[in-house]
Short mmCIF file of C-alpha atoms and ligand atoms in Angstrom, two decimals:
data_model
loop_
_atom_site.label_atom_id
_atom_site.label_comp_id
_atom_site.label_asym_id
_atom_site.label_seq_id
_atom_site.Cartn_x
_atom_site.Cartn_y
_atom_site.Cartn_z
CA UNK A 2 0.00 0.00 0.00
CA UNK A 3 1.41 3.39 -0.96
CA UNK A 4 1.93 5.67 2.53
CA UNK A 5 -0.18 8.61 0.37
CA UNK A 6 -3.11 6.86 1.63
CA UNK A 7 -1.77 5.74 4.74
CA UNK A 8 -5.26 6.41 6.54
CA UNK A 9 -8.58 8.71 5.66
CA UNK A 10 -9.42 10.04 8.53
CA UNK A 11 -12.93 9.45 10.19
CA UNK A 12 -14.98 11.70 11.77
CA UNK A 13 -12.57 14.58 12.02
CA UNK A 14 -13.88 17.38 11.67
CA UNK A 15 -16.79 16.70 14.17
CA UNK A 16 -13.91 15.47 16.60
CA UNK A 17 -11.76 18.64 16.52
CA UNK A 18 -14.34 20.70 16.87
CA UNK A 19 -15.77 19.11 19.89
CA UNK A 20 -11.80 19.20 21.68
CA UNK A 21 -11.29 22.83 20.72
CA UNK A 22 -13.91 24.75 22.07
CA UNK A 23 -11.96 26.88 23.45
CA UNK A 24 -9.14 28.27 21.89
CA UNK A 25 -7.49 31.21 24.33
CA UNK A 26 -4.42 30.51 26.93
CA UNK A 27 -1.86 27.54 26.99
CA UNK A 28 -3.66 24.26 25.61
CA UNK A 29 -2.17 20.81 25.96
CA UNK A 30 -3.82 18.34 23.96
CA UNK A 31 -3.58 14.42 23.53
CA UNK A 32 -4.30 12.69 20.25
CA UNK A 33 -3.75 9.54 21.92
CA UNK A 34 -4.14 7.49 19.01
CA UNK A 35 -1.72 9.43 15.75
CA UNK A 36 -2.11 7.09 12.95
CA UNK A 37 -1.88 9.23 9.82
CA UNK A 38 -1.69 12.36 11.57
CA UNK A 39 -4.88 13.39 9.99
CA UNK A 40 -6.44 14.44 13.55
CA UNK A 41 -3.65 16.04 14.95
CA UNK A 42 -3.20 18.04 11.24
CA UNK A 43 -6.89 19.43 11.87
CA UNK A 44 -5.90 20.38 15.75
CA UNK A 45 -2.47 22.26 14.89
CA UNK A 46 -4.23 23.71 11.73
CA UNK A 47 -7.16 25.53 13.80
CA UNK A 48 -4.78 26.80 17.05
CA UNK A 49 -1.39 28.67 17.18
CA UNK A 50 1.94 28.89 18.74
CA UNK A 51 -0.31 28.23 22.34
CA UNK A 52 -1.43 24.73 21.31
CA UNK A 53 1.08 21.75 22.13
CA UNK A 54 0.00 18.58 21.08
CA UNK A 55 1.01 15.44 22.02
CA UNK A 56 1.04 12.51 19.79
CA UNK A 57 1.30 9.31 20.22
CA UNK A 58 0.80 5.71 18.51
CA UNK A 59 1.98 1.99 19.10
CA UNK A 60 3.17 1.52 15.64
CA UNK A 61 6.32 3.03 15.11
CA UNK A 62 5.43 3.39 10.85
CA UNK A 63 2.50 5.41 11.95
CA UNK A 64 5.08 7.93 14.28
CA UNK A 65 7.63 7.81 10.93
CA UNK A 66 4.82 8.66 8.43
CA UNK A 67 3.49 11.53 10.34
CA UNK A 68 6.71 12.91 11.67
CA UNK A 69 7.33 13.32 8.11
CA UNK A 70 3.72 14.89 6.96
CA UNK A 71 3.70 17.23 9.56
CA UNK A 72 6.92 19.16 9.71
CA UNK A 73 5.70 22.06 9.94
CA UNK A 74 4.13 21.85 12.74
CA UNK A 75 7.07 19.49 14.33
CA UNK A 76 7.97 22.56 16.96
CA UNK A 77 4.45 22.04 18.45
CA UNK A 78 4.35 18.22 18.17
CA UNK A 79 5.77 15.66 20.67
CA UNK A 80 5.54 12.61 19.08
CA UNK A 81 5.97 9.31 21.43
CA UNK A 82 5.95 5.94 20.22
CA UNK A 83 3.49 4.39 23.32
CA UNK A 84 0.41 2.98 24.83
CA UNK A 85 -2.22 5.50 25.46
CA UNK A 86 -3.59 2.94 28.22
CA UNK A 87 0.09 4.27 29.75
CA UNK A 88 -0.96 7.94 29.34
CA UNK A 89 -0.26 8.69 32.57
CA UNK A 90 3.15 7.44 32.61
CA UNK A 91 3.85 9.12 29.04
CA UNK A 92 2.91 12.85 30.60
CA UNK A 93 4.92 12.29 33.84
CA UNK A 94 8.29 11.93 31.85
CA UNK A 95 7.38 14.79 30.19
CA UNK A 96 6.26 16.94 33.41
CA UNK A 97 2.76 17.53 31.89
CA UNK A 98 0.00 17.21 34.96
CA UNK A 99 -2.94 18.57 33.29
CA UNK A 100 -4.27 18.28 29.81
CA UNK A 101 -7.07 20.35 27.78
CA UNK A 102 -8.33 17.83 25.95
CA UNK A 103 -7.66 14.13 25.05
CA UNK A 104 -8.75 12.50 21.59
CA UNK A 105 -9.16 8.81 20.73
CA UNK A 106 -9.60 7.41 17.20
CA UNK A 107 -9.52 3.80 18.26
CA UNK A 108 -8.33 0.22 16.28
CA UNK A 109 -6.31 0.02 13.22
CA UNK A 110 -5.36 2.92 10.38
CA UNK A 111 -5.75 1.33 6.63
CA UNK A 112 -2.31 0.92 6.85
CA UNK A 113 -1.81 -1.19 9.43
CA UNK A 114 -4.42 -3.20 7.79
CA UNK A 115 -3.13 -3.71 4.72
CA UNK A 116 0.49 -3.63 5.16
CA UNK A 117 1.50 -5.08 8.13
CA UNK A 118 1.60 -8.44 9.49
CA UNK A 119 -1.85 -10.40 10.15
CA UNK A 120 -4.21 -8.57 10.29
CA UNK A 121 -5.41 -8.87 6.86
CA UNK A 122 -7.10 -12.45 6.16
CA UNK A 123 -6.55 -11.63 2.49
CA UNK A 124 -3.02 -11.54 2.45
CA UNK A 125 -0.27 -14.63 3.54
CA UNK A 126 1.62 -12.90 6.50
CA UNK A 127 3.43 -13.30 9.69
CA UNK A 128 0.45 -14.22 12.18
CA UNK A 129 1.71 -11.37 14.09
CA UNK A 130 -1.15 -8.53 14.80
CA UNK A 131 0.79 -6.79 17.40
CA UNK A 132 0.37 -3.11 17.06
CA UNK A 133 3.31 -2.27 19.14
CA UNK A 134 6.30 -4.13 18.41
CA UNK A 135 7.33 -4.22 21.97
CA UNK A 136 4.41 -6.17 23.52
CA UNK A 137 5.32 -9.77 23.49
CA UNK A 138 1.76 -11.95 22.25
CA UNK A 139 1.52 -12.52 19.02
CA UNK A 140 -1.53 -14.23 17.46
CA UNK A 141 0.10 -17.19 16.61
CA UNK A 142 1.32 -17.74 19.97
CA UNK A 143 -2.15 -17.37 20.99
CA UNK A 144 -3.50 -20.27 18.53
CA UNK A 145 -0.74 -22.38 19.44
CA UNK A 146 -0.45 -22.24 23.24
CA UNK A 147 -3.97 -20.72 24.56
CA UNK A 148 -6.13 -23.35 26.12
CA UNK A 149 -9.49 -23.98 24.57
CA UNK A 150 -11.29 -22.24 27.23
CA UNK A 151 -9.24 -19.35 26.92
CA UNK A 152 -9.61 -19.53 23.14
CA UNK A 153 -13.27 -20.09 23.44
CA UNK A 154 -13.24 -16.93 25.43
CA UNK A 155 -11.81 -14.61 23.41
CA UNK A 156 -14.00 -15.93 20.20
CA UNK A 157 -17.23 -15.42 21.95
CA UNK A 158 -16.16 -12.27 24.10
CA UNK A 159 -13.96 -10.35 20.98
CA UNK A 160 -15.38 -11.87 18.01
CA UNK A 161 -19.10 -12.90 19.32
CA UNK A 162 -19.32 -15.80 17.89
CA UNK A 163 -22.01 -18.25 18.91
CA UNK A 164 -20.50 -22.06 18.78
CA UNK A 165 -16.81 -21.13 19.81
CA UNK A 166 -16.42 -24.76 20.78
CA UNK A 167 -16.29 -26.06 17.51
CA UNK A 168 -13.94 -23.96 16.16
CA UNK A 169 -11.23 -24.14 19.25
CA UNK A 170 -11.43 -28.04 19.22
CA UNK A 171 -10.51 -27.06 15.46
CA UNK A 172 -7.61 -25.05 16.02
CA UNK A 173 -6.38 -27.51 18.95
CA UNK A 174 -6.23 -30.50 16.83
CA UNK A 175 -4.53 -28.51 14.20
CA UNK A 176 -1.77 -27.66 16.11
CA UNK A 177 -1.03 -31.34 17.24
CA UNK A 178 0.06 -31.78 13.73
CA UNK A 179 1.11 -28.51 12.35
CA UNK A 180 1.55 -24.99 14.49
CA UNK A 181 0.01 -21.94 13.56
CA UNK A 182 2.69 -19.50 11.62
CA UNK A 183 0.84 -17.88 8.62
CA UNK A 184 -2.59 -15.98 8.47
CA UNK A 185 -3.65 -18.85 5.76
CA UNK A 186 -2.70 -21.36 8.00
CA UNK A 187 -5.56 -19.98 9.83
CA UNK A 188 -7.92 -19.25 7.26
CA UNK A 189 -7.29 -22.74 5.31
CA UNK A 190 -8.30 -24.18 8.52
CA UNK A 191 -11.66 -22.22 8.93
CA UNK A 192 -12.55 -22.48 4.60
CA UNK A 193 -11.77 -27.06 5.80
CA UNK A 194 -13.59 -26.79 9.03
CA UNK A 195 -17.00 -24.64 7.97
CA UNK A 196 -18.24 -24.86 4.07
CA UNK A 197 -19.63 -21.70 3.89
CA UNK A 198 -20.79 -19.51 1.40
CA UNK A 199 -17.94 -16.98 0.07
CA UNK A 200 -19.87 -13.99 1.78
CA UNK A 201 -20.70 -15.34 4.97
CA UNK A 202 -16.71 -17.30 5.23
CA UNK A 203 -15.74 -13.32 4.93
CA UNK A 204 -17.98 -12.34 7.69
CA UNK A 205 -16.89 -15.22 9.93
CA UNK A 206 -13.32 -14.41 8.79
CA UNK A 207 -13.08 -10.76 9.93
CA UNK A 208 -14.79 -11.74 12.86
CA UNK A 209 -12.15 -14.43 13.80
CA UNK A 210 -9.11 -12.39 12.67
CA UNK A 211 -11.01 -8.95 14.94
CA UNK A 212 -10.98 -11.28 18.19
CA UNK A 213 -7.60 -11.89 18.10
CA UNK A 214 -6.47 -8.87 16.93
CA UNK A 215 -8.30 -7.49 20.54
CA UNK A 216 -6.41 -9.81 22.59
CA UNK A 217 -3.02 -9.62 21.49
CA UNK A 218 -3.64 -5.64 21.61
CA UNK A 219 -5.63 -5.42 25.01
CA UNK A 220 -7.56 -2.76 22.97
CA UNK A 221 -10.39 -3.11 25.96
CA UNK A 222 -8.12 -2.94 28.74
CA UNK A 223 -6.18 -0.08 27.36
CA UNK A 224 -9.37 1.70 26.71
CA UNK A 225 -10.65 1.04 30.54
CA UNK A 226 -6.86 2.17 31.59
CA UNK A 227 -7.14 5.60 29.36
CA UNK A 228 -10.80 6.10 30.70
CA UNK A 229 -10.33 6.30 34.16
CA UNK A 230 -6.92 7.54 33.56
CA UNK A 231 -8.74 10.57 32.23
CA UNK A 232 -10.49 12.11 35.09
CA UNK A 233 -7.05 13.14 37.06
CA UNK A 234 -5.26 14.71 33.71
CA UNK A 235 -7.84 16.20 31.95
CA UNK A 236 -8.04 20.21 33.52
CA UNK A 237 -11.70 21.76 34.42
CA UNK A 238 -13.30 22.75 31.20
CA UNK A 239 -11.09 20.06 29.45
CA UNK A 240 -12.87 17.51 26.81
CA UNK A 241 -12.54 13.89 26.20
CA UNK A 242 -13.34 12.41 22.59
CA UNK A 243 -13.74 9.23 21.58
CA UNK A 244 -14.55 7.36 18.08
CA UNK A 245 -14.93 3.61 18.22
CA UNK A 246 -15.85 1.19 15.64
CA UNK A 247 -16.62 -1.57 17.80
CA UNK A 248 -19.97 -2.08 19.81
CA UNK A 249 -17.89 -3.24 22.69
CA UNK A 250 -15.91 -0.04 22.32
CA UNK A 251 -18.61 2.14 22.47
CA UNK A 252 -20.44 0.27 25.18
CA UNK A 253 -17.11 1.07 27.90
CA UNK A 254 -17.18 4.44 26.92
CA UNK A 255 -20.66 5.22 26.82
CA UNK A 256 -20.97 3.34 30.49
CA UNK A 257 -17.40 5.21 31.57
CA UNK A 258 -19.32 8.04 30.33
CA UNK A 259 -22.93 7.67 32.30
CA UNK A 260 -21.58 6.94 35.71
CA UNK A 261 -18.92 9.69 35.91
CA UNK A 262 -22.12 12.32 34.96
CA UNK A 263 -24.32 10.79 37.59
CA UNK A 264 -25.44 13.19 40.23
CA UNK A 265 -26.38 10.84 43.03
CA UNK A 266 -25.46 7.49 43.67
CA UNK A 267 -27.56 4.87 45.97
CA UNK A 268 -25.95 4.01 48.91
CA UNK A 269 -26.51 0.65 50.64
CA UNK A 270 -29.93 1.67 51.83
CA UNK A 271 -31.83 2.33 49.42
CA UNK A 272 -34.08 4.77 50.75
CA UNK A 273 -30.62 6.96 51.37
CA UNK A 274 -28.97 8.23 48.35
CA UNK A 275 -25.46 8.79 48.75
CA UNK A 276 -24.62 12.80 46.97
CA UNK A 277 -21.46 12.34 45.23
CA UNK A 278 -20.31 15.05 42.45
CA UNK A 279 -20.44 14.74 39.00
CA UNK A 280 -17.13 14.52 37.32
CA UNK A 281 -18.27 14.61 33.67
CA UNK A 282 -20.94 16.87 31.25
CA UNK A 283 -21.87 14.29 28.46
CA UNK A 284 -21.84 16.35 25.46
CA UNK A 285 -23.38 13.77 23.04
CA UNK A 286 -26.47 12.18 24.27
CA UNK A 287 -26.40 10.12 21.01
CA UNK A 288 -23.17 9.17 19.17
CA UNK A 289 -22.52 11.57 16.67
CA UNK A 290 -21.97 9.33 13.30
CA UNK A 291 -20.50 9.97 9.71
CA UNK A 292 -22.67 11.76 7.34
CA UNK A 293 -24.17 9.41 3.87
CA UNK A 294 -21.59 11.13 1.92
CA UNK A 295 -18.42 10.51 4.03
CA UNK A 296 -19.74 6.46 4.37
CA UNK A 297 -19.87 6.90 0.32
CA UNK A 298 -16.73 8.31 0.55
CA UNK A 299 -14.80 6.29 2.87
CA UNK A 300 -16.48 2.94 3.54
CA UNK A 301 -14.52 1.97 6.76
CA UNK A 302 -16.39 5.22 8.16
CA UNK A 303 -19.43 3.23 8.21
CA UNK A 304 -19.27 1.62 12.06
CA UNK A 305 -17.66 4.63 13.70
CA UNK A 306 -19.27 6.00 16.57
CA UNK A 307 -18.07 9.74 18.00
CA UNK A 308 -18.93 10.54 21.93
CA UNK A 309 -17.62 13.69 23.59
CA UNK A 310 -17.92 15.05 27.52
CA UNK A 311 -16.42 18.09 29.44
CA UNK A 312 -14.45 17.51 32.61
CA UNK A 313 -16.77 19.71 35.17
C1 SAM B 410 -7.81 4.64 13.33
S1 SAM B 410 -6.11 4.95 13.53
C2 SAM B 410 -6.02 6.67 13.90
C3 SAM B 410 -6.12 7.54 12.68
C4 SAM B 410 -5.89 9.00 12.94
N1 SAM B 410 -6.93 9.61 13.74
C5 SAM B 410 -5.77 9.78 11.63
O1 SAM B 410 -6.55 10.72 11.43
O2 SAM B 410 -4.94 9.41 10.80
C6 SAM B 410 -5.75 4.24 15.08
C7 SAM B 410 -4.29 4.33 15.47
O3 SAM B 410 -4.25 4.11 16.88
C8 SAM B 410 -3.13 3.31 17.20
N2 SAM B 410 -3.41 2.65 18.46
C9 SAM B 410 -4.34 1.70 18.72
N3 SAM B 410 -4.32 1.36 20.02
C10 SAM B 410 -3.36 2.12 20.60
C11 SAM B 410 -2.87 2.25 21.93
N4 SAM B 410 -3.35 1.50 22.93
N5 SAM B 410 -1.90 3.15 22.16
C12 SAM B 410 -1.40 3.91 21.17
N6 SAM B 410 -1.81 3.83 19.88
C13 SAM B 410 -2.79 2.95 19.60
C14 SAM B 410 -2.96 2.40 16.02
O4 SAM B 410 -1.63 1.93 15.94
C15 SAM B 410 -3.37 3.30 14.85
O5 SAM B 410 -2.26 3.91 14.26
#
């Protein structure tokens, strides 16, 4: 894949404009997730000298590709190869103890789908997945070494898929004879276990290859981590933004969301309620989603689900 279209960017626009409300004194913003740059292009494009930003991304192409794009910018720009789940460990090397805003744009850029190792079920790879070249799992090592239960697990959790049994017993008899190295070691396995029809082998494919792609990069966890994270580095006044493309996603942020707004909270008895104080403003009571003509435009738009709130 050429790195021109490294990523489109989703939902950008509408996530800028959300972080950048304000646009007077010192602002230190997060774009937790870099990718192609395209979000943290937007956020240096519409502030000045006053606006730091600071970038960062697991994969290491994704820091290279948009160090390069955005030189001129690169005085404003700190640009850390990292976890976001880590955030707060990022911000205390670099003496930062309050943020103005913090922007997610969560999973995988096109690149990283197309190009690297695994992920793509179209494509003989490495059956890597890992994001960050540091973390040690790799999806192999999780076919060949997982127990079924734990396999089973992460095919009905990740991947929802309803009879996870049969295709664990599948992958554990495989790897008596043969381990798992390739990505078509994996799908060969699926097209000889389940004869499907082409469309619905794709489905069950990209649902397969989605699991494990969550469990070797503990996208859930990470997101939980950054969440809660949140609340102690993001200043009064400060916004949180997140786009997810995954219902599981959007169901920890919408509930991280909904309980840090809540006013009261019932105590043990329930005819005492507890006062406790409201630590978030949700700013989208519905998920803001892509227009008809950016879906048209940019079909992995399609899922992505944008929800904003206001440290208060
Ligand atoms: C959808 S892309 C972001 C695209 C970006 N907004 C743009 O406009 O080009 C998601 C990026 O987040 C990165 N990423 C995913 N999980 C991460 C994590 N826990 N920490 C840091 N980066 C992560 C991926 O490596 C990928 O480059």
């Amino acid at each position: 894949m050429e790195k021109d279209n490294f990523h489109i960017p989703v939902l950008s626009h509408e996530a800028v404009s959300f972080l950048l409300y304000k646009r007077h004194g010192d602002l230190t913003i997060v774009d937790g997730t870099l990718g192609g740059g395209g979000y943290t292009n937007l956020i240096c494009e519409n502030t000045g000298g006053n606006c730091k930003v600071i970038s960062i991304d697991k994969d290491l192409e994704a820091i290279e590709h948009s160090g390069n794009k955005l030189k001129r910018f690169s005085n404003r720009i700190t640009y850390i190869n990292g976890n976001f789940g880590e955030i707060k460990e990022i911000l205390g090397q670099l003496k930062i103890k309050n943020i103005f805003g913090l922007v997610l744009d969560l999973g995988l850029s096109s690149y990283q789908l197309e190009s690297e190792e695994g992920f793509s079920f179209m494509k003989n790879t490495g059956l890597d997945m890992r994001a960050y070249k540091k973390d040690e799992l790799t999806a192999s090592e999780i076919l060949n070494t997982f127990s079924r239960k734990e396999l089973s697990e992460i095919f009905e959790s990740y991947g929802d898929i309803g009879n996870a049994r049969r295709l664990t017993e599948a992958i554990t008899e495989r790897r008596k004879i043969r381990k798992f190295k390739t990505t078509f070691d994996l799908t060969e396995l699926i097209k000889d276990e389940y004869k499907i029809s082409r469309k619905n082998e794709t489905d069950f494919l990209a649902k397969i290859f989605q699991a494990l792609r969550i469990r070797v990069n503990n996208e859930l966890e990470n997101l939980e981590k950054v969440l809660n994270d949140s609340l102690d580095l993001l200043e009064i006044g400060g916004r949180i933004v997140i786009v997810s493309y995954h219902s599981l996603e959007d169901r920890i942020v919408k509930n991280f969301f909904k309980e840090n707004s809540k006013n009261f909270k019932a105590g043990d008895n329930p005819f005492f309620e507890e006062r406790t104080v409201p630590k978030l403003k949700i700013l989208t009571k519905k998920p803001v989603t892509p227009s008809a003509e950016e879906i048209i435009q940019n079909s992995r738009s399609r899922s992505a689900k944008l929800r904003a709130a206001e440290r208060v």
